[in-house]
XYZ file of C-alpha atoms in Angstrom:
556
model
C -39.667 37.265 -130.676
C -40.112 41.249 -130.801
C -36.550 41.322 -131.469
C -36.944 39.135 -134.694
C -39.794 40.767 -135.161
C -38.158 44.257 -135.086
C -35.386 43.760 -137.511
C -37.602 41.885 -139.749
C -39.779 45.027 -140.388
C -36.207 47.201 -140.523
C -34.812 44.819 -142.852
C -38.301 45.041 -144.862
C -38.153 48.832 -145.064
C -34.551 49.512 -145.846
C -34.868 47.178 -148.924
C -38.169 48.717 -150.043
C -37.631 52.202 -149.083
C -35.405 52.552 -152.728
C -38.272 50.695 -154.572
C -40.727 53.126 -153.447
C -38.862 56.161 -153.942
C -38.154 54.966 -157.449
C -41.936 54.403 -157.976
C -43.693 56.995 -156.124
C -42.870 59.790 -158.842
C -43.476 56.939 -161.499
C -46.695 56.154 -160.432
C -47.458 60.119 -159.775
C -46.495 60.704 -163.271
C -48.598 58.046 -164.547
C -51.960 59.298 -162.911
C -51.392 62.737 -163.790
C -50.971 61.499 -167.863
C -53.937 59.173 -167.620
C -55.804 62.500 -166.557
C -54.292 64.151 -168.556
C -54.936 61.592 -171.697
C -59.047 61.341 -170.364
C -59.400 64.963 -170.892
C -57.906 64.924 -174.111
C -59.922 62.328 -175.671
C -62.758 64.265 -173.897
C -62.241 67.649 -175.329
C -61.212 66.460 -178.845
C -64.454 67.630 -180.533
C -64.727 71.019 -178.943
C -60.729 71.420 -180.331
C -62.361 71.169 -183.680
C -65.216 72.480 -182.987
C -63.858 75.781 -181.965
C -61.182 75.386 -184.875
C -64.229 75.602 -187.681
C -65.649 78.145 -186.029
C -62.728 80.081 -186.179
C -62.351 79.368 -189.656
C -66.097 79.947 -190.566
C -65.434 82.977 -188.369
C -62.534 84.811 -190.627
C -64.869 84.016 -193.836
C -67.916 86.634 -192.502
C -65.225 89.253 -191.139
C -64.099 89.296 -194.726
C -67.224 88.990 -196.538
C -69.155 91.279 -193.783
C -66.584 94.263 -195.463
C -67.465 96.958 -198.233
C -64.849 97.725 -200.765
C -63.626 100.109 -198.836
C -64.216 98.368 -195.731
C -61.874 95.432 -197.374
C -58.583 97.507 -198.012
C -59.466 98.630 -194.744
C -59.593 95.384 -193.344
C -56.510 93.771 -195.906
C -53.697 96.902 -194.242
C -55.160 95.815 -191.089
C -54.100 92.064 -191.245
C -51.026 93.299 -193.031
C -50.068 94.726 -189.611
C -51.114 91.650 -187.858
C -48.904 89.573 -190.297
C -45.877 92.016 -190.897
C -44.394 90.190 -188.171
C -40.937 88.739 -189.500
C -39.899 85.275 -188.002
C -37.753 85.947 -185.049
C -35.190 84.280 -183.355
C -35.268 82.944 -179.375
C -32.458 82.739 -177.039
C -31.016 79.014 -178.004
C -30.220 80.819 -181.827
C -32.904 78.868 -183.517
C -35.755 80.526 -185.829
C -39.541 79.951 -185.341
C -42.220 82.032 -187.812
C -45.028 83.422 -187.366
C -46.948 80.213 -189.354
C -47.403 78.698 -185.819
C -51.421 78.618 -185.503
C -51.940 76.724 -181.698
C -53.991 77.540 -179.375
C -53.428 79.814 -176.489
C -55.572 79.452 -173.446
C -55.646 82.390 -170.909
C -57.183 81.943 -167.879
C -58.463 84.596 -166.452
C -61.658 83.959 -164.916
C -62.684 87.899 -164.425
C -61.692 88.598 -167.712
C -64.924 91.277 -168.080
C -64.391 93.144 -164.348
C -62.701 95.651 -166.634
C -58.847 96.658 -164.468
C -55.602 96.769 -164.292
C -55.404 93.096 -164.753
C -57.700 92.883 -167.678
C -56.086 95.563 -169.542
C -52.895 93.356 -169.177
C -54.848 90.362 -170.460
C -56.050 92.410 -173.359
C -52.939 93.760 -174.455
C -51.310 90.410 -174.088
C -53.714 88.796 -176.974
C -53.361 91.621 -178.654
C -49.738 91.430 -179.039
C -50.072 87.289 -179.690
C -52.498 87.956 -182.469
C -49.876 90.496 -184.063
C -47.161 87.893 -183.591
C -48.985 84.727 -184.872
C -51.726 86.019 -187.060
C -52.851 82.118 -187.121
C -52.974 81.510 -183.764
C -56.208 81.142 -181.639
C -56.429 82.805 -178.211
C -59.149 81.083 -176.017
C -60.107 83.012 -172.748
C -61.244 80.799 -169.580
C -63.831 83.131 -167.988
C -66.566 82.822 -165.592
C -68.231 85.843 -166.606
C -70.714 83.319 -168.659
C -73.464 85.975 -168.156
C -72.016 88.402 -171.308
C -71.397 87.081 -175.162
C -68.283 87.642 -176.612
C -69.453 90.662 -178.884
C -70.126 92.635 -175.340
C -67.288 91.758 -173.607
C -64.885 92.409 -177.009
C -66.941 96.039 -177.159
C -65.809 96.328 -173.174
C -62.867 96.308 -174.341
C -62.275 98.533 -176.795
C -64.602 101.301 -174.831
C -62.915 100.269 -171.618
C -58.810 100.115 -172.636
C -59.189 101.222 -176.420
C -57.541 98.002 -177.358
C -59.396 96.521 -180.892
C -58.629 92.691 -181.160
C -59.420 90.479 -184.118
C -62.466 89.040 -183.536
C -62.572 85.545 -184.813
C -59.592 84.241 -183.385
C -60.302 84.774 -180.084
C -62.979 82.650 -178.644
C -64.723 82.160 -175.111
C -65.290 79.075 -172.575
C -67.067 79.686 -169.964
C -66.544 78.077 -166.829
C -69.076 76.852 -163.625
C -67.119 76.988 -160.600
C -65.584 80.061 -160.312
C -67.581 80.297 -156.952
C -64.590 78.407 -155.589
C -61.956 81.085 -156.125
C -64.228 84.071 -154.126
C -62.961 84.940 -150.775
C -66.708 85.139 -149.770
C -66.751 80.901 -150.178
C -63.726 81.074 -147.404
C -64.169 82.829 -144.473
C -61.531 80.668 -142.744
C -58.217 79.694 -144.414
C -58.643 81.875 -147.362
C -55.448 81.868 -149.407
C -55.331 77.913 -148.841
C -59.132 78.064 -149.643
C -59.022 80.110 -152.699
C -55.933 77.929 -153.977
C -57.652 74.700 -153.759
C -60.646 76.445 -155.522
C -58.429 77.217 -158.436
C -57.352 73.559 -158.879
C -61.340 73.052 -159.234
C -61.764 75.515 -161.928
C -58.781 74.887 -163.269
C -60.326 71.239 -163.969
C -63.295 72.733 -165.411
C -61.430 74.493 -167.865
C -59.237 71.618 -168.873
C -62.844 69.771 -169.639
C -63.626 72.021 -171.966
C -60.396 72.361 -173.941
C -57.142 71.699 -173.677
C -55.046 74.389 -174.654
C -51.134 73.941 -177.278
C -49.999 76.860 -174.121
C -51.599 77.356 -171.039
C -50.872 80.910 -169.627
C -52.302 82.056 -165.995
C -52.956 86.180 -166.050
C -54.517 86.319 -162.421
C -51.935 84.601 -159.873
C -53.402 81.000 -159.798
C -50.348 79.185 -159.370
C -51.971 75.844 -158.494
C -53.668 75.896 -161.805
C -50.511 75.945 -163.835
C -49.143 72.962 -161.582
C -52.264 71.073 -162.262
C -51.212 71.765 -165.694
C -48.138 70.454 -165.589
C -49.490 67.658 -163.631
C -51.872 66.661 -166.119
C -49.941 67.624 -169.853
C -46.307 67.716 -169.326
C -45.906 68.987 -172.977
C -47.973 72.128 -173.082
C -46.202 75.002 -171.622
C -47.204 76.994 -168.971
C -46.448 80.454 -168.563
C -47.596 83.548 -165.815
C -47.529 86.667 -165.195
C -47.513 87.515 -161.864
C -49.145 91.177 -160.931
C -48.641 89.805 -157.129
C -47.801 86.832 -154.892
C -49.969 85.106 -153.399
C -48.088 85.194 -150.169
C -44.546 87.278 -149.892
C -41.768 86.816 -147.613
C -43.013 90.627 -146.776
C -46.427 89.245 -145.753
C -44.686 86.497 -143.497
C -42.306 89.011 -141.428
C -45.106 91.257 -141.270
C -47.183 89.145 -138.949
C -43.938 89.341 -136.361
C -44.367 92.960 -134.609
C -40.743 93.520 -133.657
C -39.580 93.027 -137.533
C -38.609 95.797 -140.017
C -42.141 95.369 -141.413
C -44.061 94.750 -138.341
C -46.361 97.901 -138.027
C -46.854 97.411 -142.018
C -49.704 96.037 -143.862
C -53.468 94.795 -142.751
C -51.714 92.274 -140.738
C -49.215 94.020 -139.455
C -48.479 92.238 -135.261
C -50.964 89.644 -135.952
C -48.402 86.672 -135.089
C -48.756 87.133 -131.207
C -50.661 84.671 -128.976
C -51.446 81.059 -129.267
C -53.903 82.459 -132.741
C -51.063 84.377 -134.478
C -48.545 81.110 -133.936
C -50.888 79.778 -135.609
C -51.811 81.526 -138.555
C -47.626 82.069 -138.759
C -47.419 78.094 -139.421
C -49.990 78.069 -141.734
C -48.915 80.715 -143.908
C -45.181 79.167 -143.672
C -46.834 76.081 -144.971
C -49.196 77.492 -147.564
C -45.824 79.423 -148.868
C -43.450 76.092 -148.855
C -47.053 74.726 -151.598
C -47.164 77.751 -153.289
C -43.107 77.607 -154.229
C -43.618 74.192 -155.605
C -46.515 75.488 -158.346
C -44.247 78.100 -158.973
C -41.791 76.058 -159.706
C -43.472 73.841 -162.275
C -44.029 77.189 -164.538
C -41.945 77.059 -167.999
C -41.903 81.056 -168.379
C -42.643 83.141 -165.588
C -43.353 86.861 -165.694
C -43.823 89.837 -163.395
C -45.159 92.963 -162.948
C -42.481 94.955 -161.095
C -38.686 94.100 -160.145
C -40.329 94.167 -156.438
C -42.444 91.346 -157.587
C -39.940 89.563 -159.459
C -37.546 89.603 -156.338
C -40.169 88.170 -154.218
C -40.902 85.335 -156.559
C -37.482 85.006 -156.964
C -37.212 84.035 -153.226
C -40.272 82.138 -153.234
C -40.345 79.971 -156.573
C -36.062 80.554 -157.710
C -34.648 77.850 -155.211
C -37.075 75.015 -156.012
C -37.059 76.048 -160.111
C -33.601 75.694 -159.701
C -33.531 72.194 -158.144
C -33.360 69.011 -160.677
C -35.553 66.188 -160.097
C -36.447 67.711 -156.465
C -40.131 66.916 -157.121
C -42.231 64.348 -159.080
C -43.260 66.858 -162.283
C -40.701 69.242 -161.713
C -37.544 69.906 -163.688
C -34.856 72.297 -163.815
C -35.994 75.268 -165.701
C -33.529 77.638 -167.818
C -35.682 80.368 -168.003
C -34.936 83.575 -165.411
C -37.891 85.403 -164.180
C -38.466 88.318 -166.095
C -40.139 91.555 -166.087
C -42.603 92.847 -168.236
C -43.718 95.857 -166.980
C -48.201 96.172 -167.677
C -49.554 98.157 -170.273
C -50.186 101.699 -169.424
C -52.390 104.218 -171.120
C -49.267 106.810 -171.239
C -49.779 107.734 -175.121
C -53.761 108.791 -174.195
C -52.773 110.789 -171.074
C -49.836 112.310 -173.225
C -52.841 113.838 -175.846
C -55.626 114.632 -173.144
C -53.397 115.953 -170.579
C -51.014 119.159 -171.632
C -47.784 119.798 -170.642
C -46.123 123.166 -171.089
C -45.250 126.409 -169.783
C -48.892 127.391 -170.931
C -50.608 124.395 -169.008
C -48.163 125.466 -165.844
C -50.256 128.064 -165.185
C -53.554 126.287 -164.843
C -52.199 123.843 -162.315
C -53.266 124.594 -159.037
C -51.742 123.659 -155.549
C -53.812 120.203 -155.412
C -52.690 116.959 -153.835
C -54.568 113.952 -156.325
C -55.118 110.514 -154.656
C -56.327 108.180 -157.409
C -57.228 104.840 -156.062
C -60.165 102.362 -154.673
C -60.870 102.694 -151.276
C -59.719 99.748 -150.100
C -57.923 99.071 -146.760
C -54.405 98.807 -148.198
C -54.782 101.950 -149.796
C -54.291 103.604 -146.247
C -56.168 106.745 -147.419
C -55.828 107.380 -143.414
C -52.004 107.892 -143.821
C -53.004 110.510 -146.296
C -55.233 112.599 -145.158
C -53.134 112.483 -141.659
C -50.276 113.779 -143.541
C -52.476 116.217 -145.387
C -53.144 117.201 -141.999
C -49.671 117.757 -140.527
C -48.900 120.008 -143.801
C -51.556 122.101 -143.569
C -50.627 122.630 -139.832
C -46.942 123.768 -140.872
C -48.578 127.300 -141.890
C -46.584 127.241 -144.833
C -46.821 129.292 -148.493
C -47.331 125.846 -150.468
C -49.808 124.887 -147.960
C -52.252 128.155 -147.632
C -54.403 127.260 -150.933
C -53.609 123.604 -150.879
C -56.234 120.951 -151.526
C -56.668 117.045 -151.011
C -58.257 115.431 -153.614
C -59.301 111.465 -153.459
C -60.572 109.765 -156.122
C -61.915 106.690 -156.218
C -64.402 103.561 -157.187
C -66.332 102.028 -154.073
C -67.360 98.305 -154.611
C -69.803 97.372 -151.810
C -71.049 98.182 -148.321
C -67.455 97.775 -146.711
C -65.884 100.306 -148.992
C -68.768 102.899 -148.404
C -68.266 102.470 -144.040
C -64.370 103.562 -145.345
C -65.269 106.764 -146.948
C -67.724 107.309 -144.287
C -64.982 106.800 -141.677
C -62.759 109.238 -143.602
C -65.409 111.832 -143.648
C -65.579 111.546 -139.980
C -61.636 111.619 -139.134
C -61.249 114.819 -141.795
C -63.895 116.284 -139.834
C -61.734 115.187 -136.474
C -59.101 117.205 -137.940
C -60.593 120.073 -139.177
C -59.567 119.956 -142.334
C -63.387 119.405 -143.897
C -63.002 122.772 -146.333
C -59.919 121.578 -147.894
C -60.147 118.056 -148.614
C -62.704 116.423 -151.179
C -64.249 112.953 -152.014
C -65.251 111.682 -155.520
C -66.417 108.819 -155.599
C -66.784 106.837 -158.997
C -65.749 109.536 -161.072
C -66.014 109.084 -164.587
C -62.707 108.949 -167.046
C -63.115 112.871 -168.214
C -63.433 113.453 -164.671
C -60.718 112.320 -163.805
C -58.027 113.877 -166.896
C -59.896 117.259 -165.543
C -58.660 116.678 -162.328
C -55.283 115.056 -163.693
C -54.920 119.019 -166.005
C -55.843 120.419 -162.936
C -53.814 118.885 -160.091
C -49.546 119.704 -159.351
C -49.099 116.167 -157.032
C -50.018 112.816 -157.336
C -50.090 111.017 -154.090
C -49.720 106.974 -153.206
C -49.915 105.796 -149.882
C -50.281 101.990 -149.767
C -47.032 100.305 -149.048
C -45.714 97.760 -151.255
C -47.673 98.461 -154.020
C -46.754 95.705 -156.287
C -46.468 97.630 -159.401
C -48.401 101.683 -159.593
C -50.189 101.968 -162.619
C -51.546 104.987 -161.192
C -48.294 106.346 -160.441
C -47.469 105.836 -164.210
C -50.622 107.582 -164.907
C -49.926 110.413 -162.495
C -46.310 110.728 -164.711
C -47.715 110.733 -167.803
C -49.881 113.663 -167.130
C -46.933 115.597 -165.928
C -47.745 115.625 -161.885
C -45.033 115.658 -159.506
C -45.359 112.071 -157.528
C -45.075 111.462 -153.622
C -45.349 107.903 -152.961
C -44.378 105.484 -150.381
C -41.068 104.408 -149.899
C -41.470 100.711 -151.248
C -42.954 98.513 -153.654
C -42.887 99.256 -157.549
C -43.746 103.270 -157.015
C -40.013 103.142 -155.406
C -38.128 100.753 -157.186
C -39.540 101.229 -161.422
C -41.587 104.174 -161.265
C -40.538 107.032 -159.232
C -36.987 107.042 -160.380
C -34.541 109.508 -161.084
C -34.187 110.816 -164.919
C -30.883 111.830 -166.211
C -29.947 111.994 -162.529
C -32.833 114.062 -161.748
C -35.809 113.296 -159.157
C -39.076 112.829 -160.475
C -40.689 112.399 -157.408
C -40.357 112.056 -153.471
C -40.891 108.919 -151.689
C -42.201 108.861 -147.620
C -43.196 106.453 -145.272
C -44.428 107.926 -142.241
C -47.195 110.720 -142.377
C -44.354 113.212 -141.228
C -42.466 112.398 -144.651
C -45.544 112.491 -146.532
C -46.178 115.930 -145.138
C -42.857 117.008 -146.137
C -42.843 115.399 -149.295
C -45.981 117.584 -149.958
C -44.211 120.456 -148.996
C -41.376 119.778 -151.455
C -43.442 119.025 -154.265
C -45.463 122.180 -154.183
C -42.770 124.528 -153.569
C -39.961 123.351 -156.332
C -38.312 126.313 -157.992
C -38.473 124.700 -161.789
C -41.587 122.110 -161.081
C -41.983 122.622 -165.290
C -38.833 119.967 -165.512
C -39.994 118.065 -162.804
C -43.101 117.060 -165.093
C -40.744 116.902 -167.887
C -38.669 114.266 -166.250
C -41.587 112.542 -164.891
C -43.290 112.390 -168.317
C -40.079 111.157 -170.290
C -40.448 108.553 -166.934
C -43.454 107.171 -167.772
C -42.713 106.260 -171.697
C -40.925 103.268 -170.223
C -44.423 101.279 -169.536
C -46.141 102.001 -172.856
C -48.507 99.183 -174.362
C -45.652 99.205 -177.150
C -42.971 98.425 -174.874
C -45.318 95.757 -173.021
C -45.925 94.017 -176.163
C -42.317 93.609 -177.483
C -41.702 92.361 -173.701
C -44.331 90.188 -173.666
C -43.678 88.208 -177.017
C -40.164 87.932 -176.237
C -41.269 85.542 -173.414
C -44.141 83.853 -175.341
C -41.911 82.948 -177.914
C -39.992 80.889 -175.588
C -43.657 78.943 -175.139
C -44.307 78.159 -178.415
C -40.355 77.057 -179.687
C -41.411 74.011 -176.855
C -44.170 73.493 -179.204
C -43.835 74.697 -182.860
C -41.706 73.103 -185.528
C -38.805 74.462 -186.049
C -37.644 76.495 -189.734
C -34.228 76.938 -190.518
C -33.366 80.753 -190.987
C -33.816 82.146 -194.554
C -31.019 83.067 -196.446
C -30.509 86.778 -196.587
């Protein structure tokens, strides 16, 4: 009887175990469009909504002009529309006529860094590119109107947008995403928060293109899940979790004393968290994988999404939702203020002679930052008795964000005291911009310590006002930024605080440190807001040929 019974159930699976398999991604794909077709139907008057303001919008920017203020205004959407149609990798044309809309989501889009300035720049160039185009922006900062947070902008990053195509929705759960709402299981935590606001947004409008500018992966597979014809892109300024980040956690690895979890995957706990984070990175792969156009921020970026998100992208039919995707991972370097450092900050024999032997640290004090390596280092130089190091100074710079960051610089102040090194090193804390280009004329080094600094704008920043770069041997400060220049050094790189000590050493004691800054300056013209904005709509345009209709070429 158990017998009978036993290869009636095998008999029972092995015929329906094809059925299901061929059903399972059916049925999958079928929830996520009926989802996806609800919040359509849903969102269908705020589309048009939003499209009459827009148009309503364009009508008082006009009319709100003098005579003056009109030719003005006319050379000014000249530029915006002086954009020839321009052709994508498969040979075909697509002009600048297409007017979609393109939703960002970027639910900080008013904290006013690196990241925003990247956001920014990247409507910016859209507008330019497809003058009829609408860019909404999925923020949670509902407490500011869009005339503040466009006047944030230019004050902040000196970036002037057209106002009435780009338009606001402002979410109610970005809660969800804070670390603060996760004490326990926070990158699993934050992700499934994303999905939540990522819902939120899609009830309020859903978008031609959906691009992610903060790193929520699961919200662009929940895209993809839900509208399988509106493209997704990213740009990536970090993973979530890196292969880095996963070897880190064993303390006998290459990485294993790196990081603020460096050893942490000893003992019953650290098995633990090891197996979760393998697990969270196996989910995190298949959202990346989803993602029509994927950008990042550094090649040391790109090569860790690469690992993480290449195998599965490359897989057919692998996963319900996913397909084989033909676009490579690219890089497209963020927007740096190099052009504004070149004009505030002087380069020249002249200016040589007001630098002084100072060591700059620019950065948040922040854990990763390991200002402790620094001032260590600055520690071990001083000690060597040397000419460069009799006059030399430490200098950190930096914003402090709460309570935690102010028990850091208080810690600092205590272990510079420790080391007796009080007279020669000092703090300033949320120093404002001309603050900081005085110290930027005034300073010969600029100084990174945090190891694998995903990109450096700072660095860039440091090169672009001519000073002479020590930074740590990994990340993008090694790989894009501190790079030789017509087979010339622009920089050192170090690891421990014994190579930071004598890259100090080096740096203030080069023979020709005038071509140094040269070098370093001609380095740093690679990451203009320029060059980011060609980048930039090279991979958009990939985006919108999925979705606009396509024009034969012209005859010349």
């Amino acid at each position: 009887m158990a017998n009978g019974l036993f290869t009636y159930v095998a008999i029972s699976l092995f015929t329906i175990g094809p059925l299901l398999a061929l059903l399972i991604p059916f049925i999958w794909r079928l929830v996520g469009s009926s989802l996806g077709w609800y919040l359509r139907r849903k969102t269908d008057g705020r589309r048009c909504h939003i499209l009459e303001v827009v148009e309503a919008d364009e009508r008082k920017y006009r009319d709100a002009k003098s005579a003056k203020g009109r030719k003005e205004e006319k050379e000014d959407r000249d530029t915006f529309n002086n954009t020839e149609a321009t052709g994508t990798s498969d040979g075909k044309v697509y002009d600048k006529d297409w007017d979609g809309i393109v939703g960002f989501f970027h639910p900080f889009c008013n904290a006013g860094g690196g990241g925003e300035r990247v956001l920014w720049a990247a409507i910016r160039a859209t507008q330019k590119r497809w003058p009829k185009a609408k860019c909404v922006v999925y923020t949670g900062d509902h407490d500011v109107s869009k005339e503040a947070i466009l006047s944030r902008v230019e004050q902040r990053f000196n970036i002037h947008l057209h106002p009435p195509t780009v338009n606001f929705l402002y979410l109610s759960t970005r809660r969800w995403v804070l670390a603060s709402t996760w004490p326990y299981f926070t990158l699993a935590g934050q992700s499934f928060g994303s999905l939540i606001m990522a819902w939120d947004a899609f009830s309020l409008l859903v978008p031609d293109i959906f691009v992610d500018t903060m790193g929520y992966a699961f919200a662009l597979g929940f895209s993809r899940f839900l509208f399988r014809d509106v493209p997704t892109a990213a740009y990536v300024h970090y993973p979530t979790i890196s292969t880095d980040m996963l070897e880190s956690l064993d303390p006998a690895s290459t990485v294993g004393s790196q990081g603020v979890n460096a050893g942490k995957g000893t003992g019953a706990k650290g098995r633990a968290k090891k197996v979760y984070w393998q697990l969270f990175a196996r989910l995190y792969s298949l959202m990346g994988a989803s993602v029509d156009v994927v950008m990042t921020n550094s090649t040391w970026t790109q090569a860790h999404i690469e690992k993480l998100w290449g195998p599965v992208r490359n897989l057919t039919g692998a996963v319900p939702g996913i397909k084989s995707k033909v676009n490579p991972i690219a890089v497209v370097y963020p927007p740096v203020a190099v052009e504004e450092l070149e004009q505030e900050v002087e380069v020249s024999p002249e200016s040589e002679k007001r630098r002084e032997n100072v060591l700059l640290y620019i950065a948040q004090f922040r854990p990763e930052k390991n200002h402790q390596l620094i001032v260590q280092a600055f520690a071990e130089f001083l000690k060597s008795g040397s000419e460069a190091a009799r006059d030399a100074k430490l200098i950190l710079v930096g914003s402090v964000r709460d309570d935690y960051d102010s028990k850091r610089v208080y810690k600092l102040r205590l272990l510079v005291n420790e080391l007796h090194i009080k007279d020669r090193v000092e703090f300033h804390l949320d120093a404002s911009w001309p603050d900081i280009l005085e110290w930027l004329r005034r300073a010969s080094v600029g100084v990174n310590g945090m190891w694998n600094e995903h990109f450096g704008i700072g660095v860039v920043e440091y090169q672009a006002a001519g000073l002479i770069s020590v930074v740590h041997d990994s990340g993008g400060p090694k790989l894009d930024i501190v790079v030789e220049v017509d087979g010339e050094p622009t920089g050192f790189h170090a690891t421990t605080s014994k190579e930071f000590a004598e890259g100090f050493e080096k740096a203030l004691s080069l023979p020709n440190p005038y071509a140094v800054r040269l070098r370093a300056r001609k380095s740093a013209k690679r990451f203009t807001e320029e060059e980011f904005a060609r980048r930039w709509i090279e991979q958009l345009e990939k985006c919108v040929a999925m979705k606009a209709v396509e024009k034969p070429k012209s005859r010349q």
